[in-house]
């Protein structure tokens, strides 16, 4: 099959789940490329906004060809930026077809807005399209509103769902969560995201004797990620006499607001890394004992799978979907409850008999590239050859 992946967002703003699935399908012998138009925001990262290339070009990312463009967003102009983004993607697709021919299927990541672009391209070229949906309810509510009246985007995106050959929510709970926006009149099938289980392989941790217990959090410094709750929980542990360190990485974790928040709460022994690459993420996981994510809203946070794949337990909140609650590896607390989080973190610190190797193997059976790639392959073939 000739498969074209179209992500709604891509580096430097995340989105590597698209690359992971492209690699999984490529490993099965399919012709797979990525068409990526990334809208840059000057308020998010002015260096990227000014320095990343202008114009369209191709490059290789982990062995996958990426047809790339960076679009400079206009501040406070959402409709204009969306219209322009979709127009650029459609124009890039015309160039793509001239060079590589028409793909058999389009695989969009998130209806907003790759799915919408894929729908328009599919209508024009008579190509089926599917959508993998990653976006959580809190993020959608922030843009569309909580009802009863919703934003102008909703009818457009509801049409995407209804016209898609298949929608792959990365958690079953997501279907009910977003039904207020998109209804349920569409075909869907749950499918986990994939992670590189060979890269994030199991590894024994350094013995605890003579050192602090190391927690880490790998998430961008946004309200949705619950860093304020995490900081409060860590402060409680330190005040109770626990010898702990906190290591945090992600966009803006090395920024002024994060440092100001840490100083205000008086949390000690915290190391901030900012945005780091895949190798550094793995190295950090191998140096830490537990990953903690205090999120207020998630769909399927891949970092939990990556952490468990390396052989450490994770502590997170009730927003984590059922498919990630690996028995013996994932420990759940209520959202917005620093006290409960601190208690659970202490419980994991004192836990005996944790079998990291067994937890790592469970992740491989659920989210390895081979497992996810074969499921996608099966559905794609059914769509192309009904």
Short mmCIF file of C-alpha atoms in Angstrom, two decimals:
data_model
loop_
_atom_site.label_atom_id
_atom_site.label_comp_id
_atom_site.label_asym_id
_atom_site.label_seq_id
_atom_site.Cartn_x
_atom_site.Cartn_y
_atom_site.Cartn_z
CA UNK A 1 0.00 0.00 0.00
CA UNK A 2 0.96 3.60 -0.58
CA UNK A 3 0.08 5.44 2.66
CA UNK A 4 0.38 9.16 3.33
CA UNK A 5 0.37 10.32 6.94
CA UNK A 6 -0.88 13.88 7.60
CA UNK A 7 -0.32 15.11 11.18
CA UNK A 8 -2.12 18.09 12.69
CA UNK A 9 1.03 18.89 14.66
CA UNK A 10 4.61 17.72 14.36
CA UNK A 11 8.05 18.69 15.72
CA UNK A 12 8.93 21.08 17.21
CA UNK A 13 5.44 20.78 18.75
CA UNK A 14 5.26 17.06 19.47
CA UNK A 15 3.31 14.72 17.23
CA UNK A 16 5.91 11.96 17.05
CA UNK A 17 3.12 9.36 17.39
CA UNK A 18 2.60 9.98 13.66
CA UNK A 19 6.23 9.10 12.94
CA UNK A 20 6.01 5.99 15.11
CA UNK A 21 3.00 4.69 13.20
CA UNK A 22 4.63 5.55 9.86
CA UNK A 23 7.70 3.54 10.85
CA UNK A 24 5.52 0.63 11.99
CA UNK A 25 3.74 0.50 8.62
CA UNK A 26 6.99 0.97 6.71
CA UNK A 27 8.50 -1.98 8.56
CA UNK A 28 5.67 -4.13 7.20
CA UNK A 29 6.77 -3.32 3.65
CA UNK A 30 4.42 -0.45 2.80
CA UNK A 31 5.30 2.78 1.02
CA UNK A 32 4.80 5.43 3.72
CA UNK A 33 5.59 9.15 3.85
CA UNK A 34 4.56 12.09 6.02
CA UNK A 35 3.18 15.41 4.77
CA UNK A 36 3.65 17.95 7.55
CA UNK A 37 2.70 21.62 7.66
CA UNK A 38 3.49 22.96 11.13
CA UNK A 39 1.96 26.24 12.22
CA UNK A 40 4.51 28.09 14.33
CA UNK A 41 3.41 30.47 17.07
CA UNK A 42 5.65 33.38 17.93
CA UNK A 43 4.40 33.43 21.53
CA UNK A 44 5.16 29.70 21.94
CA UNK A 45 8.71 29.80 20.62
CA UNK A 46 9.99 32.90 18.88
CA UNK A 47 13.31 31.24 17.99
CA UNK A 48 11.52 28.51 16.04
CA UNK A 49 9.25 31.13 14.46
CA UNK A 50 12.23 33.12 13.16
CA UNK A 51 14.80 30.43 12.43
CA UNK A 52 13.05 27.37 11.03
CA UNK A 53 13.15 27.08 7.23
CA UNK A 54 10.81 28.94 4.91
CA UNK A 55 9.40 27.13 1.89
CA UNK A 56 8.81 23.41 1.33
CA UNK A 57 11.47 20.77 1.48
CA UNK A 58 11.99 17.07 2.09
CA UNK A 59 14.03 15.46 4.81
CA UNK A 60 14.48 12.08 6.44
CA UNK A 61 13.33 11.48 9.99
CA UNK A 62 14.22 8.06 11.40
CA UNK A 63 14.17 6.64 7.89
CA UNK A 64 10.79 8.13 6.90
CA UNK A 65 10.53 10.78 4.19
CA UNK A 66 8.84 13.94 5.46
CA UNK A 67 7.51 16.52 3.01
CA UNK A 68 7.80 19.55 5.26
CA UNK A 69 6.54 23.11 5.55
CA UNK A 70 6.51 25.62 8.43
CA UNK A 71 3.68 28.13 8.45
CA UNK A 72 4.01 31.33 10.46
CA UNK A 73 0.75 31.79 12.34
CA UNK A 74 -0.84 35.21 12.63
CA UNK A 75 -1.57 35.96 16.33
CA UNK A 76 -5.26 36.04 17.32
CA UNK A 77 -6.39 35.03 13.82
CA UNK A 78 -7.65 31.47 14.28
CA UNK A 79 -10.00 31.30 11.29
CA UNK A 80 -7.45 32.84 8.96
CA UNK A 81 -4.71 30.50 10.18
CA UNK A 82 -6.94 27.43 9.82
CA UNK A 83 -8.02 28.36 6.30
CA UNK A 84 -4.43 29.02 5.30
CA UNK A 85 -3.17 25.83 6.94
CA UNK A 86 -5.67 23.66 5.08
CA UNK A 87 -4.91 25.48 1.82
CA UNK A 88 -1.17 24.90 2.25
CA UNK A 89 -1.67 21.18 2.97
CA UNK A 90 -3.84 20.78 -0.13
CA UNK A 91 -1.24 22.60 -2.22
CA UNK A 92 1.53 20.43 -0.79
CA UNK A 93 -0.50 17.35 -1.66
CA UNK A 94 -0.70 18.43 -5.30
CA UNK A 95 3.09 18.70 -5.35
CA UNK A 96 3.35 15.34 -3.61
CA UNK A 97 1.19 13.57 -6.21
CA UNK A 98 3.28 14.98 -9.03
CA UNK A 99 6.39 13.40 -7.53
CA UNK A 100 5.14 10.20 -5.88
CA UNK A 101 1.74 9.50 -7.38
CA UNK A 102 -1.60 9.19 -5.67
CA UNK A 103 -1.58 7.31 -2.35
CA UNK A 104 -4.03 4.48 -1.69
CA UNK A 105 -5.14 5.93 1.64
CA UNK A 106 -4.70 9.07 3.74
CA UNK A 107 -4.08 8.73 7.47
CA UNK A 108 -4.75 11.96 9.37
CA UNK A 109 -3.75 12.49 12.98
CA UNK A 110 -6.50 14.49 14.71
CA UNK A 111 -9.59 15.76 12.92
CA UNK A 112 -8.47 19.30 13.84
CA UNK A 113 -7.20 20.09 11.20
CA UNK A 114 -5.41 17.28 9.40
CA UNK A 115 -8.64 15.30 9.23
CA UNK A 116 -10.43 18.22 7.62
CA UNK A 117 -7.65 18.65 5.05
CA UNK A 118 -7.66 14.88 4.36
CA UNK A 119 -11.43 14.96 3.81
CA UNK A 120 -11.11 17.77 1.25
CA UNK A 121 -8.21 16.02 -0.48
CA UNK A 122 -10.12 12.74 -0.47
CA UNK A 123 -13.13 14.38 -2.09
CA UNK A 124 -10.97 15.92 -4.80
CA UNK A 125 -8.87 12.84 -5.59
CA UNK A 126 -11.28 10.05 -4.62
CA UNK A 127 -9.00 8.67 -1.90
CA UNK A 128 -10.33 7.14 1.34
CA UNK A 129 -9.12 8.67 4.59
CA UNK A 130 -8.95 7.63 8.22
CA UNK A 131 -8.39 9.67 11.36
CA UNK A 132 -6.52 8.78 14.52
CA UNK A 133 -7.83 11.03 17.27
CA UNK A 134 -5.50 12.13 20.07
CA UNK A 135 -6.95 15.39 21.41
CA UNK A 136 -8.44 15.36 24.94
CA UNK A 137 -11.76 16.84 26.02
CA UNK A 138 -10.24 19.69 28.05
CA UNK A 139 -8.29 20.98 25.06
CA UNK A 140 -11.37 20.81 22.81
CA UNK A 141 -13.55 22.54 25.41
CA UNK A 142 -11.01 25.32 25.67
CA UNK A 143 -11.42 26.05 21.98
CA UNK A 144 -15.03 25.06 21.25
CA UNK A 145 -16.68 26.00 24.55
CA UNK A 146 -18.51 23.84 27.09
CA UNK A 147 -21.95 24.31 25.56
CA UNK A 148 -24.78 24.45 24.95
CA UNK A 149 -23.48 26.58 22.06
CA UNK A 150 -20.21 25.57 20.46
CA UNK A 151 -17.59 27.16 18.23
CA UNK A 152 -17.70 27.54 14.47
CA UNK A 153 -15.25 24.65 14.09
CA UNK A 154 -17.59 21.93 15.35
CA UNK A 155 -19.84 21.44 12.27
CA UNK A 156 -16.75 21.23 10.04
CA UNK A 157 -15.08 18.63 12.23
CA UNK A 158 -18.26 16.64 12.77
CA UNK A 159 -18.39 16.27 9.00
CA UNK A 160 -14.86 14.84 9.09
CA UNK A 161 -15.90 12.12 11.51
CA UNK A 162 -18.98 11.22 9.52
CA UNK A 163 -17.07 10.96 6.23
CA UNK A 164 -14.00 9.11 7.50
CA UNK A 165 -13.66 5.48 6.47
CA UNK A 166 -12.60 4.82 10.06
CA UNK A 167 -11.82 6.82 13.20
CA UNK A 168 -9.23 5.43 15.61
CA UNK A 169 -9.69 6.97 19.08
CA UNK A 170 -6.61 6.18 21.14
CA UNK A 171 -8.85 5.42 24.11
CA UNK A 172 -12.38 4.02 24.19
CA UNK A 173 -13.44 6.68 26.70
CA UNK A 174 -12.74 9.40 24.15
CA UNK A 175 -15.80 8.46 22.09
CA UNK A 176 -18.20 9.40 24.90
CA UNK A 177 -16.08 12.37 25.99
CA UNK A 178 -16.31 14.14 22.63
CA UNK A 179 -19.82 12.99 21.64
CA UNK A 180 -21.20 16.45 22.55
CA UNK A 181 -19.16 17.86 19.68
CA UNK A 182 -19.11 15.11 17.06
CA UNK A 183 -21.96 12.78 17.96
CA UNK A 184 -21.46 9.05 17.39
CA UNK A 185 -22.62 8.62 13.80
CA UNK A 186 -19.29 7.38 12.52
CA UNK A 187 -17.25 4.20 12.32
CA UNK A 188 -14.68 3.84 15.04
CA UNK A 189 -12.29 1.28 16.42
CA UNK A 190 -10.05 1.73 19.44
CA UNK A 191 -6.35 1.48 18.64
CA UNK A 192 -3.48 2.27 20.95
CA UNK A 193 -0.74 4.57 19.81
CA UNK A 194 2.55 2.85 19.24
CA UNK A 195 5.80 3.47 21.05
CA UNK A 196 9.27 2.30 20.13
CA UNK A 197 9.46 -0.61 22.55
CA UNK A 198 12.90 -1.62 21.28
CA UNK A 199 14.24 1.86 22.01
CA UNK A 200 12.41 2.25 25.34
CA UNK A 201 13.52 -1.21 26.41
CA UNK A 202 13.69 -2.58 29.92
CA UNK A 203 16.69 -1.67 32.05
CA UNK A 204 17.50 -2.23 35.70
CA UNK A 205 17.72 0.92 37.83
CA UNK A 206 20.55 2.10 40.03
CA UNK A 207 20.20 0.79 43.60
CA UNK A 208 18.56 3.23 46.03
CA UNK A 209 21.20 2.89 48.72
CA UNK A 210 22.94 6.20 49.37
CA UNK A 211 20.86 8.39 47.06
CA UNK A 212 17.56 10.25 46.88
CA UNK A 213 14.47 8.68 45.35
CA UNK A 214 14.00 10.17 41.88
CA UNK A 215 10.59 11.13 40.48
CA UNK A 216 10.26 12.55 36.99
CA UNK A 217 7.55 14.22 34.94
CA UNK A 218 7.77 14.53 31.16
CA UNK A 219 5.11 16.99 30.03
CA UNK A 220 4.88 20.51 28.63
CA UNK A 221 4.38 23.20 31.25
CA UNK A 222 0.66 23.77 30.71
CA UNK A 223 -2.20 24.02 33.22
CA UNK A 224 -3.73 20.82 31.82
CA UNK A 225 -0.67 18.83 32.89
CA UNK A 226 -1.21 19.59 36.60
CA UNK A 227 2.29 20.69 37.54
CA UNK A 228 0.86 22.80 40.36
CA UNK A 229 -0.63 19.65 41.90
CA UNK A 230 2.62 17.74 41.40
CA UNK A 231 4.69 20.48 43.02
CA UNK A 232 2.33 20.57 45.99
CA UNK A 233 2.54 16.79 46.40
CA UNK A 234 6.34 16.82 46.25
CA UNK A 235 6.44 19.63 48.82
CA UNK A 236 4.31 17.54 51.16
CA UNK A 237 6.70 14.61 50.78
CA UNK A 238 9.75 16.75 51.47
CA UNK A 239 8.11 18.31 54.51
CA UNK A 240 7.36 14.81 55.84
CA UNK A 241 11.08 13.98 55.66
CA UNK A 242 11.21 12.07 52.39
CA UNK A 243 14.49 12.39 50.51
CA UNK A 244 13.28 12.93 46.96
CA UNK A 245 14.33 14.64 43.76
CA UNK A 246 12.04 15.84 40.96
CA UNK A 247 13.20 15.96 37.34
CA UNK A 248 10.90 17.68 34.84
CA UNK A 249 11.22 18.03 31.07
CA UNK A 250 9.00 19.42 28.35
CA UNK A 251 8.21 22.66 26.58
CA UNK A 252 8.49 25.66 28.95
CA UNK A 253 9.66 23.61 31.93
CA UNK A 254 12.83 25.70 31.80
CA UNK A 255 10.86 28.94 31.45
CA UNK A 256 10.39 31.85 33.81
CA UNK A 257 6.91 30.87 34.97
CA UNK A 258 7.98 27.37 35.93
CA UNK A 259 10.96 28.67 37.89
CA UNK A 260 8.83 31.33 39.54
CA UNK A 261 6.24 28.73 40.57
CA UNK A 262 8.95 26.49 42.02
CA UNK A 263 10.41 29.38 43.97
CA UNK A 264 7.02 30.42 45.29
CA UNK A 265 6.17 26.97 46.63
CA UNK A 266 9.68 26.48 47.98
CA UNK A 267 10.24 23.07 46.39
CA UNK A 268 13.84 21.81 46.63
CA UNK A 269 15.95 19.40 44.58
CA UNK A 270 14.18 20.04 41.29
CA UNK A 271 16.00 19.84 37.95
CA UNK A 272 14.36 21.42 34.90
CA UNK A 273 15.42 20.40 31.40
CA UNK A 274 13.09 22.20 28.99
CA UNK A 275 12.29 20.49 25.71
CA UNK A 276 14.53 17.46 25.13
CA UNK A 277 14.90 14.86 22.42
CA UNK A 278 14.12 11.16 22.38
CA UNK A 279 17.57 10.01 23.51
CA UNK A 280 17.53 12.41 26.45
CA UNK A 281 14.02 11.31 27.42
CA UNK A 282 15.12 7.70 27.60
CA UNK A 283 18.26 8.59 29.55
CA UNK A 284 16.16 10.54 32.05
CA UNK A 285 13.73 7.62 32.47
CA UNK A 286 16.66 5.27 33.09
CA UNK A 287 17.97 7.56 35.83
CA UNK A 288 14.61 7.85 37.60
CA UNK A 289 12.56 5.48 39.71
CA UNK A 290 8.96 6.57 39.06
CA UNK A 291 7.20 8.80 36.52
CA UNK A 292 4.38 11.02 37.80
CA UNK A 293 1.75 12.76 35.68
CA UNK A 294 -0.82 14.87 37.55
CA UNK A 295 -2.86 15.76 34.46
CA UNK A 296 -6.35 17.20 34.49
CA UNK A 297 -7.18 15.82 31.04
CA UNK A 298 -5.53 13.26 28.76
CA UNK A 299 -6.41 10.83 26.00
CA UNK A 300 -3.48 8.41 25.92
CA UNK A 301 -0.29 9.95 27.32
CA UNK A 302 2.48 8.05 25.56
CA UNK A 303 5.03 9.00 28.17
CA UNK A 304 3.33 6.61 30.60
CA UNK A 305 3.75 3.76 28.12
CA UNK A 306 7.36 4.75 27.48
CA UNK A 307 8.15 4.86 31.19
CA UNK A 308 6.57 1.47 31.89
CA UNK A 309 8.31 0.04 28.83
CA UNK A 310 11.66 0.99 30.39
CA UNK A 311 10.67 -0.81 33.57
CA UNK A 312 9.49 1.78 36.09
CA UNK A 313 6.03 2.31 37.60
CA UNK A 314 3.91 5.38 36.91
CA UNK A 315 1.55 7.40 39.08
CA UNK A 316 -1.17 9.39 37.36
CA UNK A 317 -4.72 10.64 37.66
CA UNK A 318 -8.14 9.26 36.81
CA UNK A 319 -8.04 10.90 33.38
CA UNK A 320 -5.73 8.11 32.22
CA UNK A 321 -7.71 5.66 30.06
CA UNK A 322 -8.37 2.09 31.15
CA UNK A 323 -6.06 0.65 28.51
CA UNK A 324 -3.05 2.27 30.20
CA UNK A 325 -3.83 1.08 33.71
CA UNK A 326 -1.40 -1.81 33.57
CA UNK A 327 -1.80 -4.07 36.57
CA UNK A 328 1.12 -3.56 38.91
CA UNK A 329 2.63 -0.77 36.84
CA UNK A 330 0.16 2.13 36.81
CA UNK A 331 -1.24 3.67 40.00
CA UNK A 332 -4.21 6.05 39.84
CA UNK A 333 -5.28 8.95 42.07
CA UNK A 334 -8.11 11.51 41.82
CA UNK A 335 -7.64 14.63 39.70
CA UNK A 336 -6.80 17.87 41.57
CA UNK A 337 -5.86 16.05 44.79
CA UNK A 338 -2.28 16.79 45.88
CA UNK A 339 -2.74 14.96 49.18
CA UNK A 340 -3.83 11.72 47.48
CA UNK A 341 -1.01 12.10 44.97
CA UNK A 342 1.58 12.47 47.73
CA UNK A 343 0.21 9.41 49.54
CA UNK A 344 0.40 7.30 46.39
CA UNK A 345 3.90 8.54 45.54
CA UNK A 346 5.03 7.55 49.04
CA UNK A 347 3.35 4.17 48.65
CA UNK A 348 5.23 3.49 45.42
CA UNK A 349 8.49 4.60 47.08
CA UNK A 350 7.94 1.94 49.76
CA UNK A 351 6.72 -0.75 47.37
CA UNK A 352 8.44 -4.14 47.44
CA UNK A 353 8.49 -6.68 44.66
CA UNK A 354 7.83 -4.43 41.68
CA UNK A 355 8.38 -6.51 38.52
CA UNK A 356 9.48 -3.94 35.96
CA UNK A 357 10.36 -6.58 33.39
CA UNK A 358 6.83 -8.04 33.42
CA UNK A 359 5.27 -4.57 33.10
CA UNK A 360 7.59 -3.79 30.18
CA UNK A 361 6.45 -6.95 28.42
CA UNK A 362 2.78 -6.01 28.86
CA UNK A 363 3.47 -2.69 27.12
CA UNK A 364 5.17 -4.51 24.25
CA UNK A 365 2.11 -6.70 23.72
CA UNK A 366 -0.18 -3.64 23.58
CA UNK A 367 1.80 -0.86 21.90
CA UNK A 368 4.78 -2.29 20.04
CA UNK A 369 5.18 -1.11 16.42
CA UNK A 370 4.55 -4.62 15.11
CA UNK A 371 1.26 -5.02 17.00
CA UNK A 372 -0.13 -1.58 16.10
CA UNK A 373 1.20 -1.67 12.54
CA UNK A 374 -0.52 -4.99 11.78
CA UNK A 375 -3.84 -3.71 13.14
CA UNK A 376 -3.62 -0.59 10.96
CA UNK A 377 -2.62 -2.69 7.97
CA UNK A 378 -5.64 -4.96 8.41
CA UNK A 379 -8.11 -2.06 8.55
CA UNK A 380 -6.48 -0.18 5.65
CA UNK A 381 -6.65 -3.26 3.41
CA UNK A 382 -10.33 -3.74 4.26
CA UNK A 383 -11.02 -0.12 3.30
CA UNK A 384 -9.09 -0.24 0.02
CA UNK A 385 -10.33 -3.72 -0.96
CA UNK A 386 -13.80 -4.06 0.63
#
